[in-house]
Amino acid sequence: MSNHVLLFREIDQSSLPQVGGKGANLGEMTKAGFPVPQGFCITTSAYCAFIQTSEKMDHFFRLLDQVSYENLDEIRVLGQQIRAHLKELPIPESIQASILKAWGQLGTDKAYAVRSSATAEDLPGASFAGQQETYLNVKGKEQFLESVRCCWASLFTDRAIVYRSKNGFDHRSVLLSVVVQEMIFPEVSGIMFTADPITGNRNMVSVDASFGLGEALVSGIVSADLYQVHKGAIVQKKIATKKVAIYSSPAGGTVTEELPREKQDLQALGDADIIELAELGKQIERHYGSEQDIEWCWYDQQFYIVQSRPITSLYPVPKVSDEHLHLFFSFGHQQMMPAVLSPMARSIWRTMFPFGKSSVISESKYMLEAGGRLYIDLTSLLQIKQARKMVPLLLREVDELIGSAFREFVQRPDFIQNRVDPGVKKKVKKTLFPIAGNVLKNILIRNPVEAMPRAQKITQGYLQECQAYIRNASGAERIARIQESCGSFVLPLFTNVATLVAPGMIAMKRIQYLSQKWLGDDHSVSLLNKSLPGNVTSEMGLRIGDLADIVRQDPDIADYLKIATADRFYEGLREADKKGVFSKKFKHFMEEYGMRCPGEIDVQNVRWKDDPTLLIPSILNQLHGLRQGEHRARFNAGMIEAEETARDIIAKLRKTPGGLMKAKIMTRWIRIFRNVMGLREWPKYTMVQYLEIFRTAMLEEGQRLVNGGVLKLPSDVFYLTLSELFNLVKGDEHVDAQKIVESRMRQMEQDQKRTPPRVITSEGEIITGKRSNANAPEGALLGTPVSAGIVEGYAKVVLKADEANLSPGEILIAPFTDPGWTPLFNASKGLVMEVGGMMTHGAVIAREYGIPAVVGIDNATELVKDGDWIRVNGTEGYIEILKRNGE
C-alpha cells in the first residue's frame, strides 16, 4: 500500500499518528486475532495532502484560533463554511488512485462502513467520541469517494470545534484518517462496557443489545436490553421493548423499520451468547490493559468487534496486593479537602499513618493513592463484628454519605465472608484497650479543666523535640530524619491527645441522649456548642477580627492592604502603619498561626507566613462585615448563652423524679463538654505545625538542589516522594528529576478534573450511600444538618478562601472549609458545603458561632448561584432556592 493507505493488518497502536485512535485500535485488534471485519485506513497524510490543495484553509484556521468555544453562533457559521468548502474540494488524483486500489482489493461489490478517525480520538485521556461522521452501507465508487470527503469535512463539525477549543487542542494538530471497513449486517448489535459505567465496578461487564445495526442505540432512537455479567455469571437482565431497528437499504445507506409486535419484547441475545461476549470483552480489556467501551455485532452465529476505545470516565482504583474485596473511604472528604494532593503530601500522610507499615519510614498499605487523592482501607478492621456496627456510626460523624455507604456495604454477604488479616482483632485490642482506659479515666476521674493545658504541654514538647532533631541535620540525613519523624509521632500524639479530645465528643452524645430521655427535648443542647473555650481555630478567627478592628481605625493601613503584594508586603506595611500597632499584632498572629492556610493538609500549599496577602481578604471581609469589637461581643454573648443553657438544663432536671442524681450526672457531662470539646481542633493544629517543620526543611534542601542544577525551583521537591527526595539529596538517584516533576505537574492537572468518590471498592464500585431527610420539601437540595437553625439570605459562592468577598448577611456556599476558611464565618449568615459531617471542621465552628449549616450537598457550588435567595434549614438538613438571582 502507499503512504496514503494502510490495511488493518499493517496497523497497530504505534500507527496512531497515521490512522487516528479508531483506526489504530482496529488494526491492533486485527493483529491480536480478535474478530474484526477486514478493512483499511486512509491515512492522515492523505488528509493533509487534501487540505493543502485548498487556498482558504489557512484563513479558516486563523479564524478558528480566534473564536471562543463559548461563542456557539460564530462557531456554527464558521463550521458550515469550512465543511461546505471541503465537500466541494476535489480529491487529488494520486490519493484517489490509492484509495480505489485498496477498495478494489477488498471487493468493489461489497458494502462498507466509512468512519472518521481523528488523531486525538479514542485515547486514554480524551475520548472525542461521536464528534466526526460515520456512513454505513456505502456502495459504489461515487458514494464511496463522497463519504471519504464528507468524513474529512466532519473534522469541523460544531461539536468537534468546541471540544478542541475547550480542551486546548490546536485545530491544525488534530488530523483525520478515514476507516473503511467491510459492512456487517447484524441480527443483533450493541455496546459493551468491560466495567460498569455507572458504579465503576471493574468486575461487572455491562452489555446493551438491540436488533439490527448499532446506530439505533448510538442515536438513541431505541431502548436496548441491558445485561450485566459479574465474574462470568449473569447477575441482571432488563429486557426493553424494542419498537424499531435500523437496517441496511438495498440502494445504500440505512432505513429505520418498525419491528413486529411479537419481536419487540424478545431478549435480543441468548444467555450463553451474553457470557461469551462478556469474556471476549475481558480478553480485549486484558490486551489493552485498561477498561474498554466496545461496539459489537452478531451475525451468522459469530461476534464481530467494530470498535474498542478506553473508558475515560472511570475513577482510578486504589491498588491492593491481594484478591480480596476491599472498601476505601476518601481521606480528603474526612479532612474537608477533596482536592488533589501533591505527591509529597501523599507520601508524608502515608508515612504518618501509623498502621499497615513494615517499618517506621515506610508508607502505609492502609492508606493508598488513587486519582491524586488518598483513600483509607478499613477492610481488615471491618472483619470484627463490633467494628461493622461502630465504624459506620463513627464515619457518619465525618460524612453522612460515607457512613451510609459503609453501613450498606458491610451487610453484603460477599463482604462478610471476606477475610484479609486473621490477626486483626488481636492488633486492634492491643492498640485500643490502653486508649479506651485512658478515655474512661478522663471521663470519670480527671478534672476536665486540666485537659487543655495538658494537651498544650504534651504537644509543645513533641514539637520542640522534632524541630531540634530536624534542624540539627542537613542533606540526606535531614530527609531521613523527616521520614523517621513522620513515621513515629502520630501514634503517641493520638494516644496522648486524642484521649483528651474523645471525652468531649462522647459528652456531646450523652448530653443529647439524656436530655431527650429525661426532659423529652434536646433542642436547646445545640446552644452548649457556642463559644467553646480553648478552640484554637475559633481563637484564630477572633484574632483576625482584632486585626480588622485596628485596620478599621487606620485608613492608611486599609488602603495599603488593598494594594499590597507578597514580594514587599512588610516593607509597605511599615510605611503605612505609622503607629506600629497593627504590625506588632500581625507579627504575633503569624508566630502562632502563620503555618496555616486553606488546604493546609497539603505541604505544597503556600502558608500565610510565606505570603501574607493570602490573609488580606479575611481581614477586609471582617472590616466591612462587622462593627468595631462585634466579633468579640458575639463570642462573649455566645459564652453567656451557653452557660445560661447549662443552668437551665440542670434546673429542669432537678424538678424531675430523681432530679438530684440526674442533675449531678448531667453537670459532669456538661463540664466535660465545655472544657474539653474546644480541643477538637488541637490535633490538627499540631499536625500542621509538624508539616511546617517538614516543609521548611524540604524547601531548604530544595534550594540546594536548585543550586546544584538538579531542580528549577525549591518547591519542585513537592512533586517527589520522601524516598525519592532522600535519594536525590543523597546523590544516588540517577534520574532526570525535572522530567519527573513536569510529568507529575501534568498528572495533577488531569487528576484535578476528576470528581473523587467518597467510598470506592477494590473492584472500582462507587457506593454513594443514602440520606435520611424525610421531612424535606419537594425540590430541596438534601444534605446533612450540622448546626441547627433556619435562615434566609443571599447566597455567596466562594471556591477559594483567599478570593472571598462576602457582604454582611450573605450565606456562604463553599466546596469545603478547613481552618484556613474560619475567618469567613464571622461575616456569614449561614453555611452550605459540598462535603463534611457533624464533627468536621466547618460543622464544629458553625455550631460555635451559632450559624445554621448544612453540609454534604453534592455540587452545591454549581446548583446555587451568586445572589440566589435561599433558605438554609440546619435543623432538618436541606436548603431551598426560593428565588433565582435576576428573577
CSV table of N, CA, C and O in Angstrom, one decimal, residues 538-624:
chain,number,residue,atom,x,y,z
A,538,SER,N,-11.1,28.8,66.5
A,538,SER,CA,-12.0,29.9,66.8
A,538,SER,C,-11.2,31.1,67.3
A,538,SER,O,-11.5,32.3,67.0
A,539,GLU,N,-10.2,30.8,68.2
A,539,GLU,CA,-9.4,31.9,68.7
A,539,GLU,C,-8.6,32.6,67.5
A,539,GLU,O,-8.4,33.8,67.5
A,540,MET,N,-8.2,31.8,66.5
A,540,MET,CA,-7.6,32.4,65.3
A,540,MET,C,-8.5,33.3,64.6
A,540,MET,O,-8.1,34.4,64.2
A,541,GLY,N,-9.8,32.9,64.5
A,541,GLY,CA,-10.8,33.8,63.9
A,541,GLY,C,-11.0,35.1,64.6
A,541,GLY,O,-11.1,36.2,64.1
A,542,LEU,N,-11.0,35.0,66.0
A,542,LEU,CA,-11.1,36.2,66.8
A,542,LEU,C,-9.9,37.1,66.7
A,542,LEU,O,-10.0,38.3,66.6
A,543,ARG,N,-8.7,36.5,66.6
A,543,ARG,CA,-7.5,37.3,66.4
A,543,ARG,C,-7.5,38.1,65.1
A,543,ARG,O,-7.0,39.2,65.0
A,544,ILE,N,-8.1,37.5,64.0
A,544,ILE,CA,-8.2,38.2,62.8
A,544,ILE,C,-9.2,39.3,62.9
A,544,ILE,O,-9.0,40.4,62.3
A,545,GLY,N,-10.2,39.1,63.7
A,545,GLY,CA,-11.2,40.2,64.0
A,545,GLY,C,-10.5,41.3,64.7
A,545,GLY,O,-10.8,42.5,64.4
A,546,ASP,N,-9.6,41.0,65.6
A,546,ASP,CA,-8.8,42.1,66.3
A,546,ASP,C,-8.0,42.9,65.3
A,546,ASP,O,-7.9,44.1,65.4
A,547,LEU,N,-7.4,42.2,64.4
A,547,LEU,CA,-6.6,42.9,63.3
A,547,LEU,C,-7.5,43.8,62.5
A,547,LEU,O,-7.1,44.9,62.2
A,548,ALA,N,-8.7,43.3,62.2
A,548,ALA,CA,-9.6,44.1,61.4
A,548,ALA,C,-10.0,45.4,62.2
A,548,ALA,O,-10.2,46.5,61.6
A,549,ASP,N,-10.2,45.2,63.5
A,549,ASP,CA,-10.5,46.4,64.3
A,549,ASP,C,-9.5,47.5,64.3
A,549,ASP,O,-9.8,48.7,64.3
A,550,ILE,N,-8.2,47.1,64.3
A,550,ILE,CA,-7.1,48.1,64.2
A,550,ILE,C,-7.1,48.7,62.8
A,550,ILE,O,-7.0,50.0,62.7
A,551,VAL,N,-7.4,47.9,61.8
A,551,VAL,CA,-7.4,48.5,60.4
A,551,VAL,C,-8.5,49.5,60.2
A,551,VAL,O,-8.4,50.5,59.6
A,552,ARG,N,-9.7,49.1,60.9
A,552,ARG,CA,-10.9,50.0,60.8
A,552,ARG,C,-10.6,51.4,61.3
A,552,ARG,O,-11.2,52.4,60.8
A,553,GLN,N,-9.6,51.5,62.2
A,553,GLN,CA,-9.3,52.8,62.8
A,553,GLN,C,-8.2,53.5,62.1
A,553,GLN,O,-7.8,54.6,62.5
A,554,ASP,N,-7.6,52.9,61.1
A,554,ASP,CA,-6.4,53.5,60.4
A,554,ASP,C,-6.6,53.3,58.9
A,554,ASP,O,-6.2,52.3,58.3
A,555,PRO,N,-7.2,54.3,58.2
A,555,PRO,CA,-7.5,54.3,56.8
A,555,PRO,C,-6.2,54.0,56.0
A,555,PRO,O,-6.3,53.4,54.9
A,556,ASP,N,-5.0,54.5,56.4
A,556,ASP,CA,-3.8,54.2,55.7
A,556,ASP,C,-3.5,52.8,55.5
A,556,ASP,O,-3.1,52.3,54.5
A,557,ILE,N,-3.7,52.0,56.6
A,557,ILE,CA,-3.4,50.6,56.6
A,557,ILE,C,-4.5,49.9,55.7
A,557,ILE,O,-4.1,49.0,54.9
A,558,ALA,N,-5.7,50.3,55.8
A,558,ALA,CA,-6.8,49.7,55.0
A,558,ALA,C,-6.5,49.9,53.5
A,558,ALA,O,-6.6,49.0,52.7
A,559,ASP,N,-6.1,51.1,53.1
A,559,ASP,CA,-5.7,51.4,51.7
A,559,ASP,C,-4.5,50.6,51.3
A,559,ASP,O,-4.5,50.1,50.1
A,560,TYR,N,-3.6,50.4,52.2
A,560,TYR,CA,-2.4,49.7,51.8
A,560,TYR,C,-2.7,48.2,51.5
A,560,TYR,O,-2.3,47.6,50.6
A,561,LEU,N,-3.5,47.6,52.4
A,561,LEU,CA,-3.9,46.2,52.3
A,561,LEU,C,-4.5,45.9,51.0
A,561,LEU,O,-4.4,44.8,50.4
A,562,LYS,N,-5.3,46.9,50.4
A,562,LYS,CA,-6.0,46.6,49.2
A,562,LYS,C,-5.0,46.5,48.0
A,562,LYS,O,-5.4,46.0,46.9
A,563,ILE,N,-3.8,47.0,48.1
A,563,ILE,CA,-2.9,47.0,47.0
A,563,ILE,C,-1.6,46.3,47.3
A,563,ILE,O,-0.7,46.2,46.5
A,564,ALA,N,-1.5,45.7,48.5
A,564,ALA,CA,-0.3,45.0,49.0
A,564,ALA,C,0.1,43.8,48.1
A,564,ALA,O,-0.8,43.1,47.5
A,565,THR,N,1.4,43.6,47.9
A,565,THR,CA,1.9,42.5,47.1
A,565,THR,C,2.8,41.6,48.0
A,565,THR,O,3.3,42.1,49.0
A,566,ALA,N,2.9,40.4,47.7
A,566,ALA,CA,3.7,39.4,48.5
A,566,ALA,C,5.1,39.7,48.6
A,566,ALA,O,5.8,39.6,49.6
A,567,ASP,N,5.7,40.2,47.5
A,567,ASP,CA,7.2,40.4,47.4
A,567,ASP,C,7.7,41.5,48.4
A,567,ASP,O,8.8,41.4,48.8
A,568,ARG,N,6.9,42.5,48.6
A,568,ARG,CA,7.4,43.5,49.6
A,568,ARG,C,6.3,43.9,50.6
A,568,ARG,O,6.1,45.1,50.9
A,569,PHE,N,5.6,42.9,51.1
A,569,PHE,CA,4.5,43.2,52.0
A,569,PHE,C,4.9,43.9,53.2
A,569,PHE,O,4.3,44.9,53.6
A,570,TYR,N,5.9,43.4,53.9
A,570,TYR,CA,6.3,44.0,55.2
A,570,TYR,C,6.9,45.4,55.0
A,570,TYR,O,6.8,46.3,55.9
A,571,GLU,N,7.7,45.6,53.9
A,571,GLU,CA,8.2,46.9,53.7
A,571,GLU,C,7.1,48.0,53.5
A,571,GLU,O,7.2,49.1,54.1
A,572,GLY,N,6.1,47.6,52.7
A,572,GLY,CA,5.0,48.5,52.5
A,572,GLY,C,4.2,48.8,53.8
A,572,GLY,O,3.7,49.9,54.0
A,573,LEU,N,4.1,47.7,54.6
A,573,LEU,CA,3.3,47.8,55.8
A,573,LEU,C,4.0,48.7,56.8
A,573,LEU,O,3.3,49.5,57.5
A,574,ARG,N,5.3,48.7,56.9
A,574,ARG,CA,6.0,49.6,57.8
A,574,ARG,C,5.7,51.1,57.4
A,574,ARG,O,5.6,51.9,58.3
A,575,GLU,N,5.6,51.3,56.1
A,575,GLU,CA,5.4,52.7,55.6
A,575,GLU,C,3.9,53.1,56.0
A,575,GLU,O,3.7,54.3,56.3
A,576,ALA,N,3.0,52.2,55.8
A,576,ALA,CA,1.6,52.6,56.1
A,576,ALA,C,1.2,52.6,57.5
A,576,ALA,O,0.4,53.4,58.0
A,577,ASP,N,1.8,51.7,58.3
A,577,ASP,CA,1.5,51.6,59.8
A,577,ASP,C,2.4,52.5,60.6
A,577,ASP,O,3.4,52.0,61.2
A,578,LYS,N,2.0,53.7,60.6
A,578,LYS,CA,2.9,54.7,61.3
A,578,LYS,C,3.0,54.4,62.8
A,578,LYS,O,4.1,54.6,63.4
A,579,LYS,N,2.0,54.0,63.5
A,579,LYS,CA,2.0,53.7,64.9
A,579,LYS,C,2.6,52.4,65.2
A,579,LYS,O,3.0,52.1,66.4
A,580,GLY,N,2.6,51.4,64.3
A,580,GLY,CA,3.2,50.1,64.5
A,580,GLY,C,2.3,49.2,65.3
A,580,GLY,O,2.8,48.0,65.6
A,581,VAL,N,1.1,49.6,65.6
A,581,VAL,CA,0.2,48.7,66.4
A,581,VAL,C,-0.2,47.5,65.6
A,581,VAL,O,-0.1,46.3,66.1
A,582,PHE,N,-0.6,47.7,64.4
A,582,PHE,CA,-1.1,46.6,63.5
A,582,PHE,C,0.1,45.7,63.3
A,582,PHE,O,0.0,44.4,63.3
A,583,SER,N,1.3,46.2,62.9
A,583,SER,CA,2.4,45.4,62.6
A,583,SER,C,2.8,44.5,63.8
A,583,SER,O,3.1,43.3,63.6
A,584,LYS,N,2.7,45.0,65.0
A,584,LYS,CA,3.1,44.2,66.2
A,584,LYS,C,2.1,43.0,66.3
A,584,LYS,O,2.4,41.9,66.6
A,585,LYS,N,0.8,43.4,66.2
A,585,LYS,CA,-0.3,42.3,66.4
A,585,LYS,C,-0.2,41.3,65.2
A,585,LYS,O,-0.4,40.1,65.4
A,586,PHE,N,0.1,41.8,64.0
A,586,PHE,CA,0.2,40.9,62.9
A,586,PHE,C,1.4,39.9,63.0
A,586,PHE,O,1.3,38.7,62.7
A,587,LYS,N,2.5,40.4,63.6
A,587,LYS,CA,3.7,39.6,63.8
A,587,LYS,C,3.4,38.5,64.8
A,587,LYS,O,3.7,37.3,64.6
A,588,HIS,N,2.7,38.8,65.9
A,588,HIS,CA,2.3,37.9,66.9
A,588,HIS,C,1.3,36.8,66.3
A,588,HIS,O,1.4,35.6,66.6
A,589,PHE,N,0.4,37.3,65.4
A,589,PHE,CA,-0.5,36.4,64.8
A,589,PHE,C,0.2,35.4,64.0
A,589,PHE,O,0.0,34.2,64.0
A,590,MET,N,1.2,35.8,63.2
A,590,MET,CA,2.0,34.9,62.3
A,590,MET,C,2.8,34.0,63.1
A,590,MET,O,3.0,32.8,62.7
A,591,GLU,N,3.3,34.4,64.2
A,591,GLU,CA,4.1,33.4,65.1
A,591,GLU,C,3.2,32.3,65.5
A,591,GLU,O,3.7,31.1,65.6
A,592,GLU,N,1.9,32.5,65.8
A,592,GLU,CA,1.1,31.4,66.2
A,592,GLU,C,0.3,30.7,65.1
A,592,GLU,O,0.0,29.5,65.2
A,593,TYR,N,0.0,31.4,64.1
A,593,TYR,CA,-0.9,30.9,63.0
A,593,TYR,C,-0.3,31.0,61.6
A,593,TYR,O,-1.0,30.6,60.7
A,594,GLY,N,0.9,31.5,61.5
A,594,GLY,CA,1.4,31.7,60.1
A,594,GLY,C,1.6,30.4,59.3
A,594,GLY,O,1.8,30.4,58.1
A,595,MET,N,1.6,29.2,60.0
A,595,MET,CA,1.8,28.0,59.3
A,595,MET,C,0.5,27.5,58.7
A,595,MET,O,0.5,26.4,58.0
A,596,ARG,N,-0.6,28.2,58.9
A,596,ARG,CA,-1.9,27.8,58.4
A,596,ARG,C,-2.2,28.4,57.0
A,596,ARG,O,-1.6,29.4,56.6
A,597,CYS,N,-3.2,27.8,56.4
A,597,CYS,CA,-3.7,28.4,55.1
A,597,CYS,C,-4.8,27.5,54.6
A,597,CYS,O,-5.0,26.4,55.2
A,598,PRO,N,-5.6,27.9,53.7
A,598,PRO,CA,-6.6,27.0,53.1
A,598,PRO,C,-5.9,25.8,52.5
A,598,PRO,O,-4.8,25.9,51.8
A,599,GLY,N,-6.4,24.6,52.7
A,599,GLY,CA,-5.8,23.4,52.1
A,599,GLY,C,-4.5,23.0,52.8
A,599,GLY,O,-3.6,22.5,52.2
A,600,GLU,N,-4.5,23.3,54.1
A,600,GLU,CA,-3.2,23.2,54.8
A,600,GLU,C,-2.7,21.7,55.0
A,600,GLU,O,-1.5,21.5,55.3
A,601,ILE,N,-3.5,20.7,54.7
A,601,ILE,CA,-3.0,19.3,54.8
A,601,ILE,C,-2.1,19.0,53.7
A,601,ILE,O,-1.4,18.0,53.8
A,602,ASP,N,-2.0,19.9,52.7
A,602,ASP,CA,-1.0,19.6,51.6
A,602,ASP,C,0.2,20.5,51.8
A,602,ASP,O,0.1,21.7,51.8
A,603,VAL,N,1.3,19.9,52.1
A,603,VAL,CA,2.5,20.6,52.4
A,603,VAL,C,3.0,21.5,51.3
A,603,VAL,O,3.7,22.5,51.5
A,604,GLN,N,2.5,21.3,50.1
A,604,GLN,CA,2.8,22.1,48.9
A,604,GLN,C,2.2,23.5,49.0
A,604,GLN,O,2.8,24.5,48.5
A,605,ASN,N,1.0,23.6,49.6
A,605,ASN,CA,0.3,24.9,49.6
A,605,ASN,C,1.0,26.0,50.4
A,605,ASN,O,1.5,25.7,51.5
A,606,VAL,N,1.0,27.2,49.8
A,606,VAL,CA,1.7,28.3,50.4
A,606,VAL,C,1.1,28.7,51.7
A,606,VAL,O,-0.1,28.9,51.8
A,607,ARG,N,1.9,28.9,52.7
A,607,ARG,CA,1.4,29.3,54.1
A,607,ARG,C,1.2,30.8,54.2
A,607,ARG,O,1.8,31.6,53.4
A,608,TRP,N,0.4,31.2,55.1
A,608,TRP,CA,0.2,32.7,55.4
A,608,TRP,C,1.5,33.4,55.6
A,608,TRP,O,1.7,34.5,55.2
A,609,LYS,N,2.4,32.8,56.4
A,609,LYS,CA,3.7,33.4,56.7
A,609,LYS,C,4.5,33.7,55.4
A,609,LYS,O,5.3,34.6,55.4
A,610,ASP,N,4.3,32.8,54.5
A,610,ASP,CA,5.1,32.9,53.2
A,610,ASP,C,4.5,33.9,52.3
A,610,ASP,O,5.2,34.6,51.5
A,611,ASP,N,3.2,34.1,52.3
A,611,ASP,CA,2.5,35.1,51.5
A,611,ASP,C,1.4,35.7,52.3
A,611,ASP,O,0.2,35.2,52.3
A,612,PRO,N,1.7,36.7,53.1
A,612,PRO,CA,0.7,37.4,54.0
A,612,PRO,C,-0.5,37.9,53.2
A,612,PRO,O,-1.6,38.1,53.9
A,613,THR,N,-0.4,38.2,51.9
A,613,THR,CA,-1.5,38.7,51.2
A,613,THR,C,-2.7,37.7,51.1
A,613,THR,O,-3.8,38.1,50.9
A,614,LEU,N,-2.4,36.4,51.4
A,614,LEU,CA,-3.5,35.4,51.4
A,614,LEU,C,-4.5,35.7,52.5
A,614,LEU,O,-5.6,35.3,52.4
A,615,LEU,N,-4.0,36.4,53.5
A,615,LEU,CA,-4.9,36.7,54.7
A,615,LEU,C,-5.7,37.9,54.5
A,615,LEU,O,-6.6,38.2,55.3
A,616,ILE,N,-5.3,38.8,53.6
A,616,ILE,CA,-5.9,40.1,53.5
A,616,ILE,C,-7.5,40.0,53.2
A,616,ILE,O,-8.2,40.7,53.9
A,617,PRO,N,-7.9,39.1,52.3
A,617,PRO,CA,-9.4,39.1,52.1
A,617,PRO,C,-10.2,38.8,53.4
A,617,PRO,O,-11.3,39.3,53.6
A,618,SER,N,-9.6,37.9,54.3
A,618,SER,CA,-10.2,37.6,55.5
A,618,SER,C,-10.3,38.8,56.4
A,618,SER,O,-11.4,39.1,57.1
A,619,ILE,N,-9.3,39.6,56.5
A,619,ILE,CA,-9.3,40.8,57.3
A,619,ILE,C,-10.3,41.8,56.7
A,619,ILE,O,-11.1,42.4,57.5
A,620,LEU,N,-10.3,42.0,55.4
A,620,LEU,CA,-11.1,43.0,54.8
A,620,LEU,C,-12.6,42.6,54.9
A,620,LEU,O,-13.5,43.4,55.0
A,621,ASN,N,-12.9,41.3,54.8
A,621,ASN,CA,-14.3,40.8,55.0
A,621,ASN,C,-14.8,41.2,56.3
A,621,ASN,O,-16.0,41.6,56.5
A,622,GLN,N,-14.0,41.0,57.4
A,622,GLN,CA,-14.4,41.4,58.7
A,622,GLN,C,-14.5,42.9,58.9
A,622,GLN,O,-15.4,43.4,59.6
A,623,LEU,N,-13.6,43.6,58.2
A,623,LEU,CA,-13.6,45.0,58.2
A,623,LEU,C,-15.0,45.6,57.7
A,623,LEU,O,-15.6,46.5,58.3
A,624,HIS,N,-15.5,45.0,56.6
A,624,HIS,CA,-16.7,45.5,56.0
A,624,HIS,C,-18.0,44.8,56.6
A,624,HIS,O,-19.1,45.4,56.6
